[in-house]
XYZ file of C-alpha atoms in Angstrom:
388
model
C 8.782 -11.521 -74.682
C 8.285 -14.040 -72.152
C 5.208 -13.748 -69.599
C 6.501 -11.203 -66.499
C 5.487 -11.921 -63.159
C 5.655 -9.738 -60.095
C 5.576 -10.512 -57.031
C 6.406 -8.669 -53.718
C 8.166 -10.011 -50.207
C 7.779 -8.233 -47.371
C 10.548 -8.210 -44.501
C 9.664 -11.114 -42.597
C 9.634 -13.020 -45.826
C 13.065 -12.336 -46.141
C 14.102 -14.347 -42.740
C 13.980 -17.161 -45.065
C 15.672 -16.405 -48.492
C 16.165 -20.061 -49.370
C 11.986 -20.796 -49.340
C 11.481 -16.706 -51.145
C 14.079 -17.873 -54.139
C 12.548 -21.212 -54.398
C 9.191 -19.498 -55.249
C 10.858 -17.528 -57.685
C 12.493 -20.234 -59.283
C 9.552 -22.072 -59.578
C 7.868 -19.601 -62.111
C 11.220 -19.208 -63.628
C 10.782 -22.777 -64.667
C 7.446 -22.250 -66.282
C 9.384 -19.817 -68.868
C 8.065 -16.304 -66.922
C 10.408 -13.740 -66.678
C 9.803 -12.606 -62.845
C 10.358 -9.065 -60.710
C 10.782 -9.186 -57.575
C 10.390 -6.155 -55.566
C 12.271 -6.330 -51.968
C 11.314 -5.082 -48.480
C 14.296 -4.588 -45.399
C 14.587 -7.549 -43.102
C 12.012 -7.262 -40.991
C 12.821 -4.598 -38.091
C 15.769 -3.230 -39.719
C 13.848 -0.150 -40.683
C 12.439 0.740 -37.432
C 15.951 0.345 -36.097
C 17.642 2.613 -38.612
C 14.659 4.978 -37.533
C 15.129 4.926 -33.856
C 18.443 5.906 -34.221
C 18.090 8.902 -36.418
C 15.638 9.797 -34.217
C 18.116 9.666 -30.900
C 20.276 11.927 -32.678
C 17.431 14.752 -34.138
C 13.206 15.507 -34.710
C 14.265 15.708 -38.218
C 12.089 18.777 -38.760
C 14.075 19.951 -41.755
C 14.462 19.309 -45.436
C 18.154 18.805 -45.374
C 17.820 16.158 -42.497
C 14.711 13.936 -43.725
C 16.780 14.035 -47.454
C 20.028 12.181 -45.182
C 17.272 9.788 -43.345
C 16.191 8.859 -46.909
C 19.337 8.330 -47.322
C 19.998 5.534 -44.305
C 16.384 3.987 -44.369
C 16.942 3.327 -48.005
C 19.735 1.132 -47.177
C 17.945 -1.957 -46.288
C 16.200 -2.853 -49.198
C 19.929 -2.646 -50.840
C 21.124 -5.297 -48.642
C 18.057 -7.380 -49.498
C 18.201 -6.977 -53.376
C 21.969 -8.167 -52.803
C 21.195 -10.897 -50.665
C 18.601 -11.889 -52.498
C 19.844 -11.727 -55.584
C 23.096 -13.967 -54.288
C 21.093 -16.166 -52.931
C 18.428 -17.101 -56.553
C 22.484 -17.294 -58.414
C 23.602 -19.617 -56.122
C 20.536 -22.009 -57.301
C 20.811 -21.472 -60.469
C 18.954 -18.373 -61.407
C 20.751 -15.744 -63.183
C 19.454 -12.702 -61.382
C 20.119 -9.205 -61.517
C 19.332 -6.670 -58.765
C 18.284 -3.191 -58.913
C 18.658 -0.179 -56.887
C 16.053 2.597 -57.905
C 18.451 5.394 -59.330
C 19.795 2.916 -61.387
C 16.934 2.445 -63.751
C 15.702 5.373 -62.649
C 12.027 5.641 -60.538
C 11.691 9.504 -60.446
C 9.556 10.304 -57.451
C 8.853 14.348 -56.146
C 10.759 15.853 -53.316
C 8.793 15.158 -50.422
C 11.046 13.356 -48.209
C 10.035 10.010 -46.058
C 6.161 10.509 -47.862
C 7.689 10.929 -51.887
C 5.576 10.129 -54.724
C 6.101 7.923 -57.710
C 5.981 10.444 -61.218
C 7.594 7.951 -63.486
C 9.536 4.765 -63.572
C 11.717 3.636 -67.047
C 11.855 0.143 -66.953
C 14.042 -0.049 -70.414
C 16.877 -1.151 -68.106
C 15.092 -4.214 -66.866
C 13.545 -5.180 -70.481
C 17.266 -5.088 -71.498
C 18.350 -7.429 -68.955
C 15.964 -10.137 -69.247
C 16.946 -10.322 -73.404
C 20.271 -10.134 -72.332
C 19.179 -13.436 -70.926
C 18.577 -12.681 -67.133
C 15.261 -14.278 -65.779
C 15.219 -12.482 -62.655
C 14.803 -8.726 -61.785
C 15.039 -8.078 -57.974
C 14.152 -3.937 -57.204
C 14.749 -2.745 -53.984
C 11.344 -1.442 -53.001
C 10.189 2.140 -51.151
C 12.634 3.994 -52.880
C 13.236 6.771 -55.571
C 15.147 9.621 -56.558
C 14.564 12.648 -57.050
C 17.412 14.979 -58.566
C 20.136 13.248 -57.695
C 18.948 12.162 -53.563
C 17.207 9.459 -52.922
C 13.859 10.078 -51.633
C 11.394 6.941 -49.641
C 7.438 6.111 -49.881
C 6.880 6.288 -46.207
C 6.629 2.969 -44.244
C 5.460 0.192 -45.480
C 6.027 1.320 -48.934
C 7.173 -1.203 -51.115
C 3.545 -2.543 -51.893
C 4.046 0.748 -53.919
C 7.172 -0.105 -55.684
C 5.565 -3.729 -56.273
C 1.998 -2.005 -57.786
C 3.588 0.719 -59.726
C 5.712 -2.013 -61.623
C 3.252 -3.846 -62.189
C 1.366 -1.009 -63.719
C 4.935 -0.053 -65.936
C 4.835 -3.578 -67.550
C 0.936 -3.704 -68.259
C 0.586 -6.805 -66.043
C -2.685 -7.440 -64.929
C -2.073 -9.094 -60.972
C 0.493 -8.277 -58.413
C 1.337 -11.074 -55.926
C 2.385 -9.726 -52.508
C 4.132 -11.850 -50.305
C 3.866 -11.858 -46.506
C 3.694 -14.079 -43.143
C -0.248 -14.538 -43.142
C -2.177 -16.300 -45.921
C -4.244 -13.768 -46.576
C -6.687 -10.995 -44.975
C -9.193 -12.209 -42.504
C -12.004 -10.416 -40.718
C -9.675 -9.563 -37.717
C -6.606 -9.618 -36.516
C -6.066 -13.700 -35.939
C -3.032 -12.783 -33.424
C -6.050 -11.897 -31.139
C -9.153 -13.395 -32.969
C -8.002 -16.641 -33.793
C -11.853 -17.130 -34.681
C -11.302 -14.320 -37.508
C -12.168 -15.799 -40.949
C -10.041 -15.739 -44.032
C -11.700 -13.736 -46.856
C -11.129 -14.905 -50.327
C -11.994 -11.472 -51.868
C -12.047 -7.768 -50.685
C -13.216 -4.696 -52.894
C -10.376 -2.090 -53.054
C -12.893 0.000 -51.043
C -12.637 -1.918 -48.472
C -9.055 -2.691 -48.394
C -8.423 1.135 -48.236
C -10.548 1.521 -45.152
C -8.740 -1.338 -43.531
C -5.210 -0.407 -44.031
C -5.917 2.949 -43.198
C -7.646 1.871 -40.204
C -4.927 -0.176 -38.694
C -4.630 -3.157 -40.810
C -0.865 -3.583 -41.964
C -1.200 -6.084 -45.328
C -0.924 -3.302 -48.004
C -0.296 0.217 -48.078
C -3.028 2.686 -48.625
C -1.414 4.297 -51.417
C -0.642 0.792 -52.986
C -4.244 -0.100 -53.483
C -5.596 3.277 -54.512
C -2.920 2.981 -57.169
C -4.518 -0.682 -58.326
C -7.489 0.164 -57.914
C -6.900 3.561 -60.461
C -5.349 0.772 -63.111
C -7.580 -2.020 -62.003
C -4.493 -4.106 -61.179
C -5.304 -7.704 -59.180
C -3.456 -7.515 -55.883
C -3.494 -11.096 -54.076
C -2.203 -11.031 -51.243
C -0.306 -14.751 -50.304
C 1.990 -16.552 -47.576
C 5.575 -17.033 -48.372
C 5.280 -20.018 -45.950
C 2.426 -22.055 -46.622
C 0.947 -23.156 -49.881
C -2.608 -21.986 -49.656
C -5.258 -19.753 -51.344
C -4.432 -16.304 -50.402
C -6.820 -12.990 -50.729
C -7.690 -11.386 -54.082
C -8.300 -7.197 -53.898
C -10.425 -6.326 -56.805
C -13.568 -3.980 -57.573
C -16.674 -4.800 -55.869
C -18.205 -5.491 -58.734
C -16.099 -8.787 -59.027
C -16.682 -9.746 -55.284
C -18.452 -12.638 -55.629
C -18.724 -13.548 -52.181
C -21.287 -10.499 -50.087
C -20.698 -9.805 -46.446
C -22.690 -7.320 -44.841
C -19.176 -6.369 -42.462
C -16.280 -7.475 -44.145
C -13.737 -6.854 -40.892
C -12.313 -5.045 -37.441
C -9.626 -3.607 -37.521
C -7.949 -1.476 -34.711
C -4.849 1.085 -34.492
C -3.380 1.969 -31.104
C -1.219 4.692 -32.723
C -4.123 7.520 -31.963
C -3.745 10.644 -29.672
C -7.287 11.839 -29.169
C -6.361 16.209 -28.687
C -9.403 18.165 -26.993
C -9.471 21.896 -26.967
C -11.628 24.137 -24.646
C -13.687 25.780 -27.803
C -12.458 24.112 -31.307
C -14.888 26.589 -32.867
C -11.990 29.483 -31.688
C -9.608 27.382 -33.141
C -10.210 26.885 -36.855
C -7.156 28.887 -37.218
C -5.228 26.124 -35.593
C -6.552 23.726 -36.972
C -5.809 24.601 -40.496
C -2.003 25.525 -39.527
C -2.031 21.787 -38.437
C -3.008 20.553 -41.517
C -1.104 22.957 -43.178
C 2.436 21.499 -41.497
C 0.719 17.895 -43.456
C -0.500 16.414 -39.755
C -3.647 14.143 -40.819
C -6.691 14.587 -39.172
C -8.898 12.019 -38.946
C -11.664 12.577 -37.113
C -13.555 15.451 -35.329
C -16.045 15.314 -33.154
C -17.408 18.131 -30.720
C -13.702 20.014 -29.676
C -12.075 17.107 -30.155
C -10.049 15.262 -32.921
C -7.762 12.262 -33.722
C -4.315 13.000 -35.309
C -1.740 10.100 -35.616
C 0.217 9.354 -32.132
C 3.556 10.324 -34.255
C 2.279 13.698 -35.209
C 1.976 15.121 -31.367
C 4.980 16.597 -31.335
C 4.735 18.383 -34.514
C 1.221 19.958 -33.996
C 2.390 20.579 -30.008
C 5.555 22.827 -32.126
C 2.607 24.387 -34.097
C 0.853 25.525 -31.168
C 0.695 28.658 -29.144
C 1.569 28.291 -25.144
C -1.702 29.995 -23.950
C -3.934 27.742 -26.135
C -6.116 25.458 -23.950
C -5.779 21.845 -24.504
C -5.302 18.392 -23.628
C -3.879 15.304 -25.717
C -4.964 11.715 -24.548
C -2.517 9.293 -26.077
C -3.704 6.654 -23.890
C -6.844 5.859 -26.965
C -7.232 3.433 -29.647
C -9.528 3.558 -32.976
C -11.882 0.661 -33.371
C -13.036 0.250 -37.422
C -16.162 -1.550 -38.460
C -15.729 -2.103 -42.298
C -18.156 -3.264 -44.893
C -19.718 -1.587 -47.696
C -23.230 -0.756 -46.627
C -22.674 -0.834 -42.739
C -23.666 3.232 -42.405
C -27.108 2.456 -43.983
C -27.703 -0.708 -42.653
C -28.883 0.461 -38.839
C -28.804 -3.134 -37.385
C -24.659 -2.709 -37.682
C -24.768 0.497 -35.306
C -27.447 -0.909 -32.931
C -25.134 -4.062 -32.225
C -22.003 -1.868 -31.650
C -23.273 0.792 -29.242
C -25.380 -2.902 -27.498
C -21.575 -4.306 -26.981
C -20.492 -0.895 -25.859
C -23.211 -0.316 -23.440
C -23.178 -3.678 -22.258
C -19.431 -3.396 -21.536
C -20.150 0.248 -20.173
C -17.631 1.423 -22.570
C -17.509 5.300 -23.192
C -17.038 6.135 -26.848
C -14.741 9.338 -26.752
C -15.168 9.942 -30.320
C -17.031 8.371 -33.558
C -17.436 8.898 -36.934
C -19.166 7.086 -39.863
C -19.018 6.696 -43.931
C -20.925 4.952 -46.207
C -18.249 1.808 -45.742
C -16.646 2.167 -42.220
C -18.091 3.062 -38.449
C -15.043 4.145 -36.251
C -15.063 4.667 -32.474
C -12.519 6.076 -30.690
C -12.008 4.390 -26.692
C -9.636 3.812 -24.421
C -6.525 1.567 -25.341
C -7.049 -0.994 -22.150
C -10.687 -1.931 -23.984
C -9.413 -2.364 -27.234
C -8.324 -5.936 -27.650
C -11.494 -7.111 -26.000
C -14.032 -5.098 -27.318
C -12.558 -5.947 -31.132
C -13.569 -10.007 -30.086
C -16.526 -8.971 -28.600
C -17.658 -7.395 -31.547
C -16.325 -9.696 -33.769
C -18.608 -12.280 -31.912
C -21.737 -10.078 -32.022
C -21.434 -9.815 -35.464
C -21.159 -13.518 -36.235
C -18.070 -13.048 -38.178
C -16.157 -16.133 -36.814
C -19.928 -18.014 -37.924
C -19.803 -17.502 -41.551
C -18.469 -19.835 -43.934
């Protein structure tokens, strides 16, 4: 069987389906068998969302099962588009819709989970002579309905294939080059890193960072899969996600990252309300940190855990907060890290609301209008834009 590449494009990859099938055909030519895993256009998604969301809270079962249903739908237009698009220059091309082959996920609507994927149907096709698979990413099915990863989810789809076929790297397509030690939108200082330790990566895309879904690189790093992360617009060295063993390149703080999508929720005594708080995490609302009578649950979940609580209970959500993440393994032990961060933020007289450390991540919780600021700042104070 021919060598099998994978390789993943991400929505606003797909603004440009001339340049993503050129790619593809270029491997083709080197006699590899390629699948392609598909995002929606970019923005499609949300769009699909905010209209389901117009008409209901989508609180039930029945409801999230029929917005499965409707978010699924643009990665189908993509693997058709797509799919036109590589046979129009000459690349015989199949698509893929994920009940067709079929990836069986579990029933938890909007947030399913991969429990197998048969990939017979693909083998098939490419010694029937096809050279290109293109799978609609995020999706499953489950009994008969089809069920989604959550957003963001076809680095998934693109791991978990490569994981079905035994190939050793993934290749995930995007509009940046790589990841970099910040946000360049607001840090155009922020360095590009050639490698980052699945550790790390974790921390940052759970912190904010939106290259790779969380779930997507705890499943690599579990099969020890190579995710490199590369522009679909610009011939350059991407990143490279591997263990930290194979990081050859040692940064004491590896990146920033920041998420404005926090609501900070502060109850007169927490200690009266463990009670609450496990009927919160009961009804799956994350919490992510917890500090005094205070803790940070997702800006999206307020509505949920305001449902879950009782009128008389006394408290107050601030959604007006951001999360500010200081990544690198070794920052918790390495006290020179925290001494610099509280400097900038007493320098800046900037009240920390909430903070919380690991072994690989400081996070402070402050007011949004500081955020964008105090993530150069910092940036700066660790000499991140210096290194080379």
């Amino acid at each position: 069987m021919d060598k099998i590449i994978i390789k993943k494009f991400g929505g606003t990859s797909l603004t440009d389906l001339n340049r993503v099938a050129n790619l593809i055909k270029n491997d083709i030519e080197k006699g590899c068998n390629v699948i392609v895993v598909v995002s929606a256009v970019a923005g499609f998604t949300d769009q699909m969302a905010f209209q389901a969301r117009q008409i209901s809270n989508l609180s039930c079962r029945q409801e999230l099962s029929e917005y499965d249903v409707m978010l699924s739908a643009g990665e189908q237009i993509s693997c058709g588009l797509l799919a036109i698009t590589l046979q129009s220059i000459g690349v015989n091309a199949k698509s893929w819709l994920a009940w067709q082959l079929p990836i069986v996920t579990d029933d938890f609507y909007s947030e399913s989970k991969i429990k197998t994927i048969k990939i017979d149907r693909v083998k098939r096709s490419f010694a029937e002579g096809y050279t290109a698979a293109i799978i609609a990413g995020f999706q499953g099915i489950n009994d008969d309905r089809i069920t989604t990863f959550g957003r963001g989810g076809s680095d998934i789809s693109a791991v978990a294939f490569t994981v079905a076929f035994g190939v050793r790297t993934c290749e995930i397509f995007t509009d940046i080059d790589g990841i970099y030690t910040a946000d360049p939108r607001i840090v155009p200082k922020a360095r590009k890193l050639k490698f980052i330790s699945y550790d790390e990566m974790l921390e940052m895309s759970s912190s904010g960072a939106k290259i790779l879904h969380n779930r997507s690189v705890q499943l690599a790093m579990k099969h020890n899969i190579k995710v490199q992360v590369l522009s679909t617009f610009k011939e350059v060295e991407g990143t490279t996600v591997l263990h930290k063993r194979d990081v050859l390149e040692r940064y004491l703080i590896t990146g920033i990252t920041y998420s404005t999508n926090e609501a900070l929720v502060t109850f007169t005594n927490l200690a009266n309300n463990l009670r609450t708080l496990r009927d919160i995490v009961g009804a799956n609302v994350k919490i992510d940190m917890v500090h005094g009578s205070s803790f940070v649950i997702s800006k999206f979940d307020i509505d949920l855990m305001e449902k879950l609580l009782n009128k008389n209970e006394n408290y107050a959500i601030n959604d007006n907060v951001a999360k500010i993440s200081i990544i690198g393994i070794g920052v918790m032990s390495n006290t020179e890290v925290m001494h610099r961060t509280l400097k900038v933020l007493s320098d800046k007289k900037i009240e920390i609301l909430a903070i919380t450390t690991s072994e690989i991540k400081i996070s402070i919780i402050v007011q949004k209008e500081y955020v964008v600021a105090l993530v150069k700042d910092l940036h700066t104070e660790y000499e991140l834009d210096m290194q080379h």
